[in-house]
Amino acid sequence: MWRLLLVIICLLGVGKSRSSSSSSDIECLRSIKQSVRDPRRSFSTWEFNNSICSFNGVHCSEGKLRRLNLNSMGLVGEFPRGIAHCTGLTGLVLSNNNLSGSIPPNISRLITLVNVLDLSHCKFSGEIPVDISNCKYLTVLKLNNNLLTGRIPASLASLRRLKSFTVVNNLLEGPVPRFSSAYFPRESYAHNAGLCGDPLKACDESESWKNLFVTGFLPGWSVTFLLFLLFRWFRPLSEFVKRKLAPTSTLHESLPLKQRVESTMISRLEKFVARMSLLELRQATCNFSDNNVIAVAEMGITYKAVLSNGWGLAVKRLSTTPLVEHEFLSEITTLGRLRHRNLVPLLGFCQESNDRFLIYKLMPNGTLHDCLFGGEAKAMEWPVRAKIAVGIAKGIAWLHVNGIVHRGISSKCIMLDEDFNPRISDFGKATTLDHTDSSWELPSSSRELSVLGCYKEDVHSFGKVLLELIMGRKYNEIISSFDMDGDMLEQMFKINAGALFDDEIMCCFFKVAAKCLECDPCSWPRMEEVCQMLIAERRDGSAASSTEIEIKFLDSKNI
């Protein structure tokens, strides 16, 4: 009798457990269906009065949801957080959908048991979350063909079971993880201009430049630091020195609030880049000799500087105007916290009295404007120009993904390093926006760039630079012969008919420039779309090798 009761109780317990698990799976699928849009009606079979195992994309084992394959269903929205209710899920495929936004920072809690995660060919942006390295059962991780930025978390190397991994076609930078349990070839990282390290080329660490730069200034700063300690710990002595140095007793009392605010602001700026000594800058530039001038612009004069350790730098001495004060702060707070292969590395700043300086890594080939139109214009073959165009587009797209609008893109702000890789500079007019703001459309009657106030201004400016790269002429000279009410692309072909169009890639780039320069701002594409078009327009795969010009023209199916 007792044995019979025990069997009944056990059966009831098992039934309750299965019922609970089943309801959890139903809640999971119901949440997914409600959180994303389904324009193709791919969820038409998801009627919850039927067994979930008959649902489109659902794979069960022993009545329990095990794998969810939503590939190519045309879903629109963000990563479905309700997936956490699928407690027995071991495989998740969301590839080839219009899913956007960031990958959840707590993703390991949502897909605890998943061993196959495929988020490829979507529009996910932001950084790869470090927490993904806590998904310890992963054997397959596909993040390719998205808009992911930042670095690949080094902690991914701790995924001992990982056998398949790809981040192809993103906007990633920095060193790749050092996997010890598996080897992933360079093809797994292709078309991320900023990635480096084995199996890719060796890293060009911008941080090492900063360290070397600081090392060059170490002697002067060690003395300053000792003085700071003296004044900090022996305050009576510092007060005495102040009284002796001050011409009147009212000098200290009359220190304006503005100076105290500036002192606080400078301390905050030091969190972004190193603060440098004016004395050392004078020595490095031969007291700002005219012989060391490498550029003169409205914002200031740029000098070539050589540190005591032999490293070359570019020192921009800013003009003393209220507008430049704003641009000085904007440049540091914007460029100082950004690191991307297609941005000029800002290494330091200096502010003493009314003098303000910005210090960058030296770009041996100067500006794109000088290379194209300067007195010593350099002849650049088309593959080099194509590389420059794609690099600029990637840099701007990366900025936009991070909510930053440059608002001053031109051939004069594009610097070229020793390998003619483009580096965007001059962030004095940059604006930081909420990158979650999707407002993009403007009234079709709007024609003035001044009313855009958002990302489209950079798109239009890039179109001008791209046109100058293709045609080798200044934009104003090109556009003066155009009928602005006519078809711009057709007029471009008429002006440049002949040998210029022997290269199909050049024709494709022309089309992209035309899209960016349409009369109606509402028709201008997003910068991320421009970047993808430049990379993917060449469809036949017969372009020059990517090792030569670092550009891979993908087949359209990989977009």
GROMACS .gro file of N, CA and C in nm, residues 9 24 44 86 122 152 161 200 232 297 312 323 341 355 364 377 397 405 421 436 446 455 481 497 499 530:
model
   78
    9ILE      N    1   0.274   0.948  -0.580
    9ILE     CA    2   0.334   1.079  -0.547
    9ILE      C    3   0.445   1.114  -0.645
   24SER      N    4   0.712   2.714  -1.900
   24SER     CA    5   0.828   2.804  -1.911
   24SER      C    6   0.865   2.825  -2.058
   44SER      N    7   0.341   3.262  -3.798
   44SER     CA    8   0.200   3.227  -3.820
   44SER      C    9   0.165   3.090  -3.761
   86CYS      N   10   1.354   3.011  -2.178
   86CYS     CA   11   1.380   2.881  -2.241
   86CYS      C   12   1.496   2.816  -2.167
  122CYS      N   13   2.308   4.030  -3.904
  122CYS     CA   14   2.205   4.117  -3.847
  122CYS      C   15   2.260   4.259  -3.844
  152ILE      N   16   3.745   4.286  -2.918
  152ILE     CA   17   3.697   4.150  -2.886
  152ILE      C   18   3.746   4.118  -2.746
  161ARG      N   19   3.562   2.504  -2.493
  161ARG     CA   20   3.491   2.417  -2.586
  161ARG      C   21   3.472   2.479  -2.723
  200LEU      N   22   4.669   3.768  -3.746
  200LEU     CA   23   4.672   3.888  -3.828
  200LEU      C   24   4.808   3.955  -3.815
  232ARG      N   25   5.189   7.008  -0.132
  232ARG     CA   26   5.074   6.937  -0.078
  232ARG      C   27   5.091   6.903   0.070
  297ALA      N   28   4.625   7.645  -4.027
  297ALA     CA   29   4.480   7.642  -4.043
  297ALA      C   30   4.416   7.748  -3.955
  312GLY      N   31   5.884   6.123  -3.329
  312GLY     CA   32   5.826   6.240  -3.393
  312GLY      C   33   5.680   6.259  -3.356
  323LEU      N   34   3.618   8.079  -2.952
  323LEU     CA   35   3.571   7.962  -3.026
  323LEU      C   36   3.671   7.848  -3.015
  341ARG      N   37   4.147   5.265  -3.568
  341ARG     CA   38   4.255   5.267  -3.665
  341ARG      C   39   4.245   5.386  -3.760
  355ASP      N   40   4.818   7.990  -2.358
  355ASP     CA   41   4.864   7.899  -2.464
  355ASP      C   42   4.800   7.762  -2.448
  364PRO      N   43   5.323   6.101  -4.142
  364PRO     CA   44   5.429   6.137  -4.238
  364PRO      C   45   5.380   6.191  -4.371
  377ALA      N   46   5.177   6.784  -5.470
  377ALA     CA   47   5.073   6.680  -5.475
  377ALA      C   48   5.135   6.546  -5.513
  397ALA      N   49   3.171   5.579  -3.981
  397ALA     CA   50   3.066   5.485  -3.939
  397ALA      C   51   3.087   5.445  -3.793
  405VAL      N   52   2.907   6.285  -3.398
  405VAL     CA   53   2.902   6.347  -3.529
  405VAL      C   54   3.023   6.440  -3.542
  421ASN      N   55   4.723   5.503  -4.482
  421ASN     CA   56   4.597   5.474  -4.415
  421ASN      C   57   4.538   5.606  -4.367
  436THR      N   58   2.105   5.617  -2.944
  436THR     CA   59   1.979   5.543  -2.952
  436THR      C   60   1.872   5.623  -3.023
  446SER      N   61   1.377   7.051  -4.712
  446SER     CA   62   1.499   7.103  -4.650
  446SER      C   63   1.617   7.082  -4.743
  455TYR      N   64   2.359   6.314  -3.808
  455TYR     CA   65   2.458   6.235  -3.879
  455TYR      C   66   2.466   6.263  -4.029
  481SER      N   67   3.043   7.283  -6.272
  481SER     CA   68   3.004   7.246  -6.408
  481SER      C   69   2.882   7.156  -6.411
  497ALA      N   70   3.414   6.051  -6.902
  497ALA     CA   71   3.407   5.940  -6.997
  497ALA      C   72   3.547   5.909  -7.050
  499ALA      N   73   3.911   5.659  -7.016
  499ALA     CA   74   3.994   5.561  -6.947
  499ALA      C   75   3.968   5.556  -6.797
  530VAL      N   76   2.673   5.339  -4.618
  530VAL     CA   77   2.776   5.384  -4.713
  530VAL      C   78   2.899   5.294  -4.701
   0.00000   0.00000   0.00000
